[in-house]
Short mmCIF file of C-alpha atoms in Angstrom, two decimals:
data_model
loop_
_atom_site.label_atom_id
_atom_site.label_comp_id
_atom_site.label_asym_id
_atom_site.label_seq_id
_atom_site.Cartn_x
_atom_site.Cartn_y
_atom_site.Cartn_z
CA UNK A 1 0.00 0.00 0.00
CA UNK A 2 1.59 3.45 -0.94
CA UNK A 3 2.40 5.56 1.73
CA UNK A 4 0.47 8.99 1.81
CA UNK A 5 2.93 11.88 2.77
CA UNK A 6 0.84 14.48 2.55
CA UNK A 7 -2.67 14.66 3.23
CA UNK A 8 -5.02 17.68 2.78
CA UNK A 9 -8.75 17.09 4.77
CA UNK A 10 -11.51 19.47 4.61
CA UNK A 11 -9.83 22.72 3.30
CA UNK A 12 -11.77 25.32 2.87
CA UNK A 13 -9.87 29.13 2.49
CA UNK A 14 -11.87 32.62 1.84
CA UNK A 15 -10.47 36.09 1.22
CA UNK A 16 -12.96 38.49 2.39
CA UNK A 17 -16.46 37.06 1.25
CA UNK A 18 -14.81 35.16 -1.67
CA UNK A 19 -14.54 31.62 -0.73
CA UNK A 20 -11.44 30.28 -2.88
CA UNK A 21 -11.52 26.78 -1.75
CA UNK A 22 -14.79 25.05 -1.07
CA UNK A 23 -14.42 21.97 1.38
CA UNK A 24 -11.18 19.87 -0.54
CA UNK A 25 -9.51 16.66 0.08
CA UNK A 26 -6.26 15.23 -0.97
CA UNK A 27 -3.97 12.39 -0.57
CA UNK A 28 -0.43 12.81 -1.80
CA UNK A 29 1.26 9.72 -2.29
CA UNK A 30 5.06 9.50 -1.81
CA UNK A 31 7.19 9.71 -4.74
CA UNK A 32 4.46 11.07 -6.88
CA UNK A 33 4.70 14.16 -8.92
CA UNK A 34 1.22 15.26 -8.58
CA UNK A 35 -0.22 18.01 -10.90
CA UNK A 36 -3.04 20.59 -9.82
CA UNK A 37 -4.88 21.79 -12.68
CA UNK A 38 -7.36 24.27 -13.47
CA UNK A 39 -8.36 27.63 -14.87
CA UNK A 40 -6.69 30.90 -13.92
CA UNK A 41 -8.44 31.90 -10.37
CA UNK A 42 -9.37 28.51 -9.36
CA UNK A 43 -7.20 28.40 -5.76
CA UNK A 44 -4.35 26.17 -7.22
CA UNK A 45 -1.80 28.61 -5.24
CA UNK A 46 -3.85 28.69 -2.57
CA UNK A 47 -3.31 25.22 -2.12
CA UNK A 48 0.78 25.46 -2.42
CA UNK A 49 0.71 28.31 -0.11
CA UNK A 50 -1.27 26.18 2.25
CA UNK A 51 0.81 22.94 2.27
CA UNK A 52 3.94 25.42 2.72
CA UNK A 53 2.69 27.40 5.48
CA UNK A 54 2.82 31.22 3.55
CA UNK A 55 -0.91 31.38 4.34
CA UNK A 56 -2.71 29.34 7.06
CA UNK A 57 -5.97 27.99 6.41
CA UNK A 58 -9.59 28.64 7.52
CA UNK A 59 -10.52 25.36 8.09
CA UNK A 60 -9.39 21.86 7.35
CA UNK A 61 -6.24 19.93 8.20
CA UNK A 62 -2.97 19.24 6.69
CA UNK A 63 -0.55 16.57 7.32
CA UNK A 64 2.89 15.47 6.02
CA UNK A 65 4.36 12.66 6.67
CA UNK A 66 1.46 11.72 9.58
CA UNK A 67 2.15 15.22 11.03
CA UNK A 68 -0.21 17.68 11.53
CA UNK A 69 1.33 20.78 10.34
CA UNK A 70 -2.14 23.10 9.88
CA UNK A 71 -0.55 25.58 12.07
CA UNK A 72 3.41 25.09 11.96
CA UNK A 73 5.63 27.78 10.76
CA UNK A 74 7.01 27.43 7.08
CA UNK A 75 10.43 27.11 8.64
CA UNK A 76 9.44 23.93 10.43
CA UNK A 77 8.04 22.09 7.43
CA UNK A 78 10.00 19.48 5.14
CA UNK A 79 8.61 21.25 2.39
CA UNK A 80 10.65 23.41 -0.17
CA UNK A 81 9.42 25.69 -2.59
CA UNK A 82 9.91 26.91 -6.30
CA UNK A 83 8.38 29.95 -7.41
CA UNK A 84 7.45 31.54 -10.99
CA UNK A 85 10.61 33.91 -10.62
CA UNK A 86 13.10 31.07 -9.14
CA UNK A 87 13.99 34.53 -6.53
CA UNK A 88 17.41 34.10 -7.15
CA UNK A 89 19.91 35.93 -5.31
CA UNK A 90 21.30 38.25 -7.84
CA UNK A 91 24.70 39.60 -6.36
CA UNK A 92 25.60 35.29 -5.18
CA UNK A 93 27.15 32.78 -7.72
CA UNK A 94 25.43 29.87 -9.19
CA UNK A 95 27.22 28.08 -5.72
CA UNK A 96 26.26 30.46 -3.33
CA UNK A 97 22.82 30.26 -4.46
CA UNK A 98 22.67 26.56 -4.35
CA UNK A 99 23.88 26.41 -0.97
CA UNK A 100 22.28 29.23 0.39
CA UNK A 101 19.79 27.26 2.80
CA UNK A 102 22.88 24.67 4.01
CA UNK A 103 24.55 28.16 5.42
CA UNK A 104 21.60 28.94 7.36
CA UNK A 105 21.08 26.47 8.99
CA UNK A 106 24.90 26.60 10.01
CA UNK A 107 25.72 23.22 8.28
CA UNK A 108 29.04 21.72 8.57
CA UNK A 109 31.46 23.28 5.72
CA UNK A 110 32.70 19.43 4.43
CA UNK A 111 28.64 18.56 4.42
CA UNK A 112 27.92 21.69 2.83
CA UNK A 113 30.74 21.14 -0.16
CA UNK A 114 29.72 17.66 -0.72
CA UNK A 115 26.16 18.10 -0.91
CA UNK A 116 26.82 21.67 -3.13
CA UNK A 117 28.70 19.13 -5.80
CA UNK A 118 26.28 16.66 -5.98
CA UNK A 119 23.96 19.09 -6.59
CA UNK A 120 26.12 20.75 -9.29
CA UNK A 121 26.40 17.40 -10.91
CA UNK A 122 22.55 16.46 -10.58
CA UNK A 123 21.01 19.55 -12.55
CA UNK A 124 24.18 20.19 -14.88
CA UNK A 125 25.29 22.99 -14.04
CA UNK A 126 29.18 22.61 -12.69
CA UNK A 127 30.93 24.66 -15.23
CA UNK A 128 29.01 27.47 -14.80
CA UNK A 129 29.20 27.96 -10.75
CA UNK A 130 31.02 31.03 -10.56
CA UNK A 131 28.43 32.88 -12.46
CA UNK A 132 25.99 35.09 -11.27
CA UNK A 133 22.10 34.87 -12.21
CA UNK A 134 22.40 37.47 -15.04
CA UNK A 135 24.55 35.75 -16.93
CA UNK A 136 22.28 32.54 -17.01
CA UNK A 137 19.61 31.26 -19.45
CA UNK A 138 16.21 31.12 -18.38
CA UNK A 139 16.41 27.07 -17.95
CA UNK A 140 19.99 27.23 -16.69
CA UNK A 141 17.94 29.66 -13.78
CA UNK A 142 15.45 26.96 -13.81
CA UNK A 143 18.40 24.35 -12.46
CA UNK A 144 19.73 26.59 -9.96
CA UNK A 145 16.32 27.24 -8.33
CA UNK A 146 15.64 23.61 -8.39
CA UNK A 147 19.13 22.72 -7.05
CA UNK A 148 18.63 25.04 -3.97
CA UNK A 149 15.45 23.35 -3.38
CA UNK A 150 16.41 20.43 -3.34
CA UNK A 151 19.81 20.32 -1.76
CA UNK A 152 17.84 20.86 1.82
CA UNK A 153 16.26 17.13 1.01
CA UNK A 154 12.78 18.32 1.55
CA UNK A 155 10.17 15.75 1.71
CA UNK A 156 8.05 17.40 -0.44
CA UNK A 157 9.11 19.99 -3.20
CA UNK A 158 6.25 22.52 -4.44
CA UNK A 159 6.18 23.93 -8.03
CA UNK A 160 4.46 27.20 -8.87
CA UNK A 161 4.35 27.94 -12.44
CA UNK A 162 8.12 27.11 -12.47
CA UNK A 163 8.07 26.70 -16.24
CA UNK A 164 6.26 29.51 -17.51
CA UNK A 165 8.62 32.20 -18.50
CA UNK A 166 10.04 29.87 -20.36
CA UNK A 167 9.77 29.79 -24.29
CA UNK A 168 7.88 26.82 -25.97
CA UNK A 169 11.11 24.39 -26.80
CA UNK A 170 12.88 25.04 -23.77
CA UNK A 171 9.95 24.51 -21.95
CA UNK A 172 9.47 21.10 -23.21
CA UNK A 173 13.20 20.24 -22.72
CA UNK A 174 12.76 21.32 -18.78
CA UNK A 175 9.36 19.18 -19.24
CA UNK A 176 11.44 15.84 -19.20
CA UNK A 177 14.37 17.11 -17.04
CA UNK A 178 12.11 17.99 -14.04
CA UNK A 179 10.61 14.41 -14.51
CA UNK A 180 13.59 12.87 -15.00
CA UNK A 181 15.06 14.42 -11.76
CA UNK A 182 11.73 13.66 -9.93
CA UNK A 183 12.46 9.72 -10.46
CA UNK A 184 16.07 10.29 -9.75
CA UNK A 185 15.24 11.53 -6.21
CA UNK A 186 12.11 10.10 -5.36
CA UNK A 187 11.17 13.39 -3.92
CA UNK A 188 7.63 13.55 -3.73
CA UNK A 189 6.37 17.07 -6.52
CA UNK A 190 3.48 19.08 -5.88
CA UNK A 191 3.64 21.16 -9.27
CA UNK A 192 0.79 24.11 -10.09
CA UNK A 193 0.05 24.94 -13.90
CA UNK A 194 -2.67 25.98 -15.89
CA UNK A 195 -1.10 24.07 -18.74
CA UNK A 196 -2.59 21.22 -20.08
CA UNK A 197 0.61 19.94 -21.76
CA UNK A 198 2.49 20.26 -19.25
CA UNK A 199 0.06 18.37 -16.54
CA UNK A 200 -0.28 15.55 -19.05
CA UNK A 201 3.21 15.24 -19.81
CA UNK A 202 4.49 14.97 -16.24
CA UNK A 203 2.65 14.05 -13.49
CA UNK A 204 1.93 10.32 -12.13
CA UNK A 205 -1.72 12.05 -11.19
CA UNK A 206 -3.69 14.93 -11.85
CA UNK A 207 -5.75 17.39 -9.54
CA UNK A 208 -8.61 18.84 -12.18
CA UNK A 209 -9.31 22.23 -9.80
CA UNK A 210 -12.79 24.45 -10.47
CA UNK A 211 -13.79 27.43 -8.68
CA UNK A 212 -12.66 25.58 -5.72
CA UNK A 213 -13.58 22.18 -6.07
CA UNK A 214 -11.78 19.25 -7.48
CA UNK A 215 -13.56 17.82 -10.39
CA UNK A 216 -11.71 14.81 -10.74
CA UNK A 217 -8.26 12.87 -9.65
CA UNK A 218 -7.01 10.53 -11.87
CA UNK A 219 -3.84 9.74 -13.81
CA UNK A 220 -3.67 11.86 -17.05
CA UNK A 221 -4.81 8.98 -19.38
CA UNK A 222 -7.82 8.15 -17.21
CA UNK A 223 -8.75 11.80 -17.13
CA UNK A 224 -8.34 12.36 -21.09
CA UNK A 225 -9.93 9.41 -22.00
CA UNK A 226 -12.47 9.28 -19.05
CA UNK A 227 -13.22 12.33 -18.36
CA UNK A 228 -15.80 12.39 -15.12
CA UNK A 229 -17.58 15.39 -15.42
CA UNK A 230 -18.35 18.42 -18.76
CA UNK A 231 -16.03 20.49 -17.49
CA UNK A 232 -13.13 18.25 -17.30
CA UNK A 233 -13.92 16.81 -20.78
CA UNK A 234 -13.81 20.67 -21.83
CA UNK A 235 -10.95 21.67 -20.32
CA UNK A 236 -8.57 18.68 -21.17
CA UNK A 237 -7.56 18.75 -24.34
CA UNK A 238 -10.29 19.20 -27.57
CA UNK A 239 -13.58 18.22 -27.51
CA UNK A 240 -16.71 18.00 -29.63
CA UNK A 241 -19.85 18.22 -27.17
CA UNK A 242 -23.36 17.38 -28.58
CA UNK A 243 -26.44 17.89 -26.02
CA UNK A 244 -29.09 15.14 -27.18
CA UNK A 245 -32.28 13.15 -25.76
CA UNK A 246 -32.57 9.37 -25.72
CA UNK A 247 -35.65 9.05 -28.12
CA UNK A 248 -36.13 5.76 -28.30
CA UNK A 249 -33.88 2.40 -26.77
CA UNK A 250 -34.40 -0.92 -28.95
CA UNK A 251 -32.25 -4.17 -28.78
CA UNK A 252 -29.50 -3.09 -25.61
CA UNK A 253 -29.03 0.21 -27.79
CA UNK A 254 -30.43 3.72 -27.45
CA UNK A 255 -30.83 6.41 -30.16
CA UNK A 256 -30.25 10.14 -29.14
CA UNK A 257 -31.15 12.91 -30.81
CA UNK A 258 -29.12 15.45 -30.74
CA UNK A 259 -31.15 17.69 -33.63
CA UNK A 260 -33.76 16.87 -36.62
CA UNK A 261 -30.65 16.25 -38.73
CA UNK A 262 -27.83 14.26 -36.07
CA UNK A 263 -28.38 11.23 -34.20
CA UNK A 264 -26.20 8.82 -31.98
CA UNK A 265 -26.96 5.22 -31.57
CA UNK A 266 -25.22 4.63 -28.01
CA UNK A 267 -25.00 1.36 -25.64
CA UNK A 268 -27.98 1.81 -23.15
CA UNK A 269 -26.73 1.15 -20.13
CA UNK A 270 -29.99 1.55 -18.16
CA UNK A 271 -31.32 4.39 -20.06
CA UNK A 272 -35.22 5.44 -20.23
CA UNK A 273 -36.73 7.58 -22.62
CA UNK A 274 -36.49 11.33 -22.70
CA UNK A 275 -33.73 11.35 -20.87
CA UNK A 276 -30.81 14.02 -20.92
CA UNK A 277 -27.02 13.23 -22.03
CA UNK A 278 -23.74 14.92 -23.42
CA UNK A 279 -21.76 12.87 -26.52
CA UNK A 280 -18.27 14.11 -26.24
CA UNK A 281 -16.27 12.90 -29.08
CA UNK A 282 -12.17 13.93 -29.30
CA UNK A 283 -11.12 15.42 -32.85
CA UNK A 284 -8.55 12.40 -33.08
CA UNK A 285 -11.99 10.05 -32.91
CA UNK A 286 -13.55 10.96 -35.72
CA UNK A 287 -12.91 9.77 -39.41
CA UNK A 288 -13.83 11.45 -42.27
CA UNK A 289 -15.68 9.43 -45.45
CA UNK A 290 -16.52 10.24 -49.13
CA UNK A 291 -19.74 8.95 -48.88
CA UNK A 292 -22.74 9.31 -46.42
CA UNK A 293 -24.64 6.57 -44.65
CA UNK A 294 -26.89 5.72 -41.98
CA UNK A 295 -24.32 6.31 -38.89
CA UNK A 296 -22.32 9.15 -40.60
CA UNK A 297 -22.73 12.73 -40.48
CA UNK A 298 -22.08 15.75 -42.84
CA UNK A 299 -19.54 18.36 -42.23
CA UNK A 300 -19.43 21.66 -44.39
CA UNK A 301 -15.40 21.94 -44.24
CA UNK A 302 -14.34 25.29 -43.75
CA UNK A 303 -10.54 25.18 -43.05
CA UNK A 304 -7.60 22.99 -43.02
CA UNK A 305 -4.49 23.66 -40.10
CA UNK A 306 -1.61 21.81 -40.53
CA UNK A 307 0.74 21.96 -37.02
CA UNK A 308 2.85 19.27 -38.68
CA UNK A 309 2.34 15.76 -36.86
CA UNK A 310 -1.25 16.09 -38.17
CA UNK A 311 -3.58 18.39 -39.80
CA UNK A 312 -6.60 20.03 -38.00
CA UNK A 313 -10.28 19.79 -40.15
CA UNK A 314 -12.56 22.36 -39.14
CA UNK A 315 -16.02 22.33 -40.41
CA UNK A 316 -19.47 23.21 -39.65
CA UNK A 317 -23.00 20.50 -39.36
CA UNK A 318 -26.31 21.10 -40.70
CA UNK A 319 -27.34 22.99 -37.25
CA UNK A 320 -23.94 24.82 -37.92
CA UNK A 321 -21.96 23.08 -35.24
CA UNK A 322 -18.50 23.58 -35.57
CA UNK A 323 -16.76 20.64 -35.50
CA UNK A 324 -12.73 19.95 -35.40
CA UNK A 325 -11.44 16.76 -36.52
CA UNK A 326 -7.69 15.81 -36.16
CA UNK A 327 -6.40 13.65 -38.62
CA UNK A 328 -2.68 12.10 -38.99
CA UNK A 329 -2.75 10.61 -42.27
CA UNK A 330 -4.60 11.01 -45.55
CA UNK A 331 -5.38 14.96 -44.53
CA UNK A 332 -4.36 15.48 -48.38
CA UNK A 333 -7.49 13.98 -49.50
CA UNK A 334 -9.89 15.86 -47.88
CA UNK A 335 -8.27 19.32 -48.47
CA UNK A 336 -10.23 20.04 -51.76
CA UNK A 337 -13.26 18.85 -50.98
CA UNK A 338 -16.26 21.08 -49.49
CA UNK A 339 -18.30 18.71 -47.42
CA UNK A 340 -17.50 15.11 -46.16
CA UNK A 341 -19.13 12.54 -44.01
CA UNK A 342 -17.78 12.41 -39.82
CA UNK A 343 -18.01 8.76 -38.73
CA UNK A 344 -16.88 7.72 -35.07
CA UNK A 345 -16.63 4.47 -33.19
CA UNK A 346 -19.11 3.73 -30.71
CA UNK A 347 -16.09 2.86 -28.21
CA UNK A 348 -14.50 6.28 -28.32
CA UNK A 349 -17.92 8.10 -27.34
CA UNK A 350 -17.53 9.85 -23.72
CA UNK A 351 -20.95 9.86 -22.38
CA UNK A 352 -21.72 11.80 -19.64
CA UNK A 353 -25.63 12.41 -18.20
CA UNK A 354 -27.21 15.68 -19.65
CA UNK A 355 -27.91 17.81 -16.51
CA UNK A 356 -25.61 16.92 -13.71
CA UNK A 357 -23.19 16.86 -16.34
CA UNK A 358 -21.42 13.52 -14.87
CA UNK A 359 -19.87 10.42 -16.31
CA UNK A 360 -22.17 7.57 -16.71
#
């Protein structure tokens, strides 16, 4: 059974009359990198600030490693933290920097110098030791902040936003390396984003965060592929949402309207008629076909995006829908044509129930 080394019960936070986090619960497993996720203003800071002791809590409990530490100071938590601007000392070396916390807390010199190099040798960045912060790149600031960090051995290391001053190649590059040193120390991550990519690409687990509330925990293939609730099937990744009624159920199979013109013929599973449910179907789930049938539907192609690795369909459906559809090969044969025929497999529909908006 894993070991949960930190544990969040009950949180709730307000600022004024705006309640930021409604009621939350979360068990951190050790050696995880765990993601929270969500829109700008949801309270995913407000979490990291929490676990690290910058702000205390309303209500609620937190615990790491089975201590309660809801009202400790920062100082006396095993927790280290990165921020958005690495707040590196600008007048100290690359060194200096790195061992900043070891000097505090009036660490032996020989302890100090050994754990400085192994740090030096863990995020690269030995050659460059004398320098000051200035005359760094952004991800060579990126390994210094995360060397200081982690030199103190925290149990837990939190990650604000650490990758988004970054620009788009180096921030995939730093994408792997934070993983990569994540396994390499089995330090248990706590990492804040509002980036899908970067949630997806890293984490063991991810914390879907809205207005509050946590919409889902899951690993990042359960929550792309089964998505729990509409907003988490919006927010991850592409989606194509139809809003239909179950009109009629026949043979272990029920037909939903979605308009006069589009239908889906879905398993039942226990539905009646008239009732209320969302057909969320990913761009990369959806073929396109020269000719129409009885299962396909027609889509007015209005433009072509090519990123590359694939090319992006966009089109419109008789109740002018817009509709993207990602393909990866045979884009070409599409690209002159002005309408052709969506099909879909009735495996790769995400059906969720039409009011409460949750995963059947």
């Amino acid at each position: 059974m894993e070991k949960v080394i930190v544990q969040i019960k009950n949180m709730c936070q307000s600022y004024g009359k705006k309640k930021v986090i409604d009621d939350i619960s979360i068990d951190v497993y050790e050696g995880e990198f765990l993601t929270i996720l969500g829109p700008s203003g949801c309270g995913k800071t407000t979490i990291l600030r929490a676990i690290s002791g910058l702000d205390f809590i309303q209500s609620g409990k937190i615990m790491i490693d089975d201590v309660d530490v809801t009202d400790l100071d920062p100082t006396k938590r095993e927790v280290n933290t990165i921020f958005q601007n690495y707040a590196l000392f600008t007048t100290m070396s690359v060194e200096k920097n790195i061992n900043f916390g070891l000097r505090m807390k009036r660490v032996g010199k020989e302890e100090i110098k050994k754990r400085t190099e192994e740090m030096l040798d863990l995020v690269k960045m030995g050659e460059f030791r004398n320098r000051k912060p200035r005359e760094l790149s952004g991800g060579q600031q990126q390994r210094v902040a995360i060397a200081r960090a982690l030199i103190n051995r925290p149990k837990v290391l939190l990650l604000d936003e650490p990758l988004s001053a970054l620009d788009q190649k180096l921030r995939k590059q730093m994408q792997l390396e934070l993983k990569n040193l994540q396994k390499k120390m089995k330090i248990t991550f706590i990492y804040v984003t509002h980036s899908q990519d970067e949630a997806l690409t890293m984490s063991d687990r991810i914390v879907i965060l809205n207005e509050g509330k946590i919409e889902q925990i899951d690993t990042p293939h359960h929550i792309y592929s089964h998505p729990k609730t509409r907003f988490v099937a919006d927010f991850i990744g592409e989606s194509n949402i139809f809003d239909g009624i179950v009109e009629s159920i026949s043979e272990g199979q029920a037909l939903v309207r979605v308009t006069d013109d589009i239908t889906f013929t879905i398993t039942s599973r226990g539905y009646k008629v008239g009732d209320k449910v969302s057909i969320i179907v990913r761009p990369e789930n959806f073929t396109l076909e020269d000719e129409e049938n009885d299962k396909n539907l027609p889509l007015k192609i209005k433009n072509h995006i090519f990123d590359g690795a694939s090319t992006q369909v966009i089109g419109t459906l008789p109740n002018r829908q817009e509709i993207k559809v990602e393909l990866r090969k045979g884009s070409e044969d599409f690209k002159n044509r002005e309408t052709v025929y969506l099909n879909y497999q009735l495996e790769d529909l995400i059906i969720l129930k039409g009011d409460s908006h949750e995963a059947v």
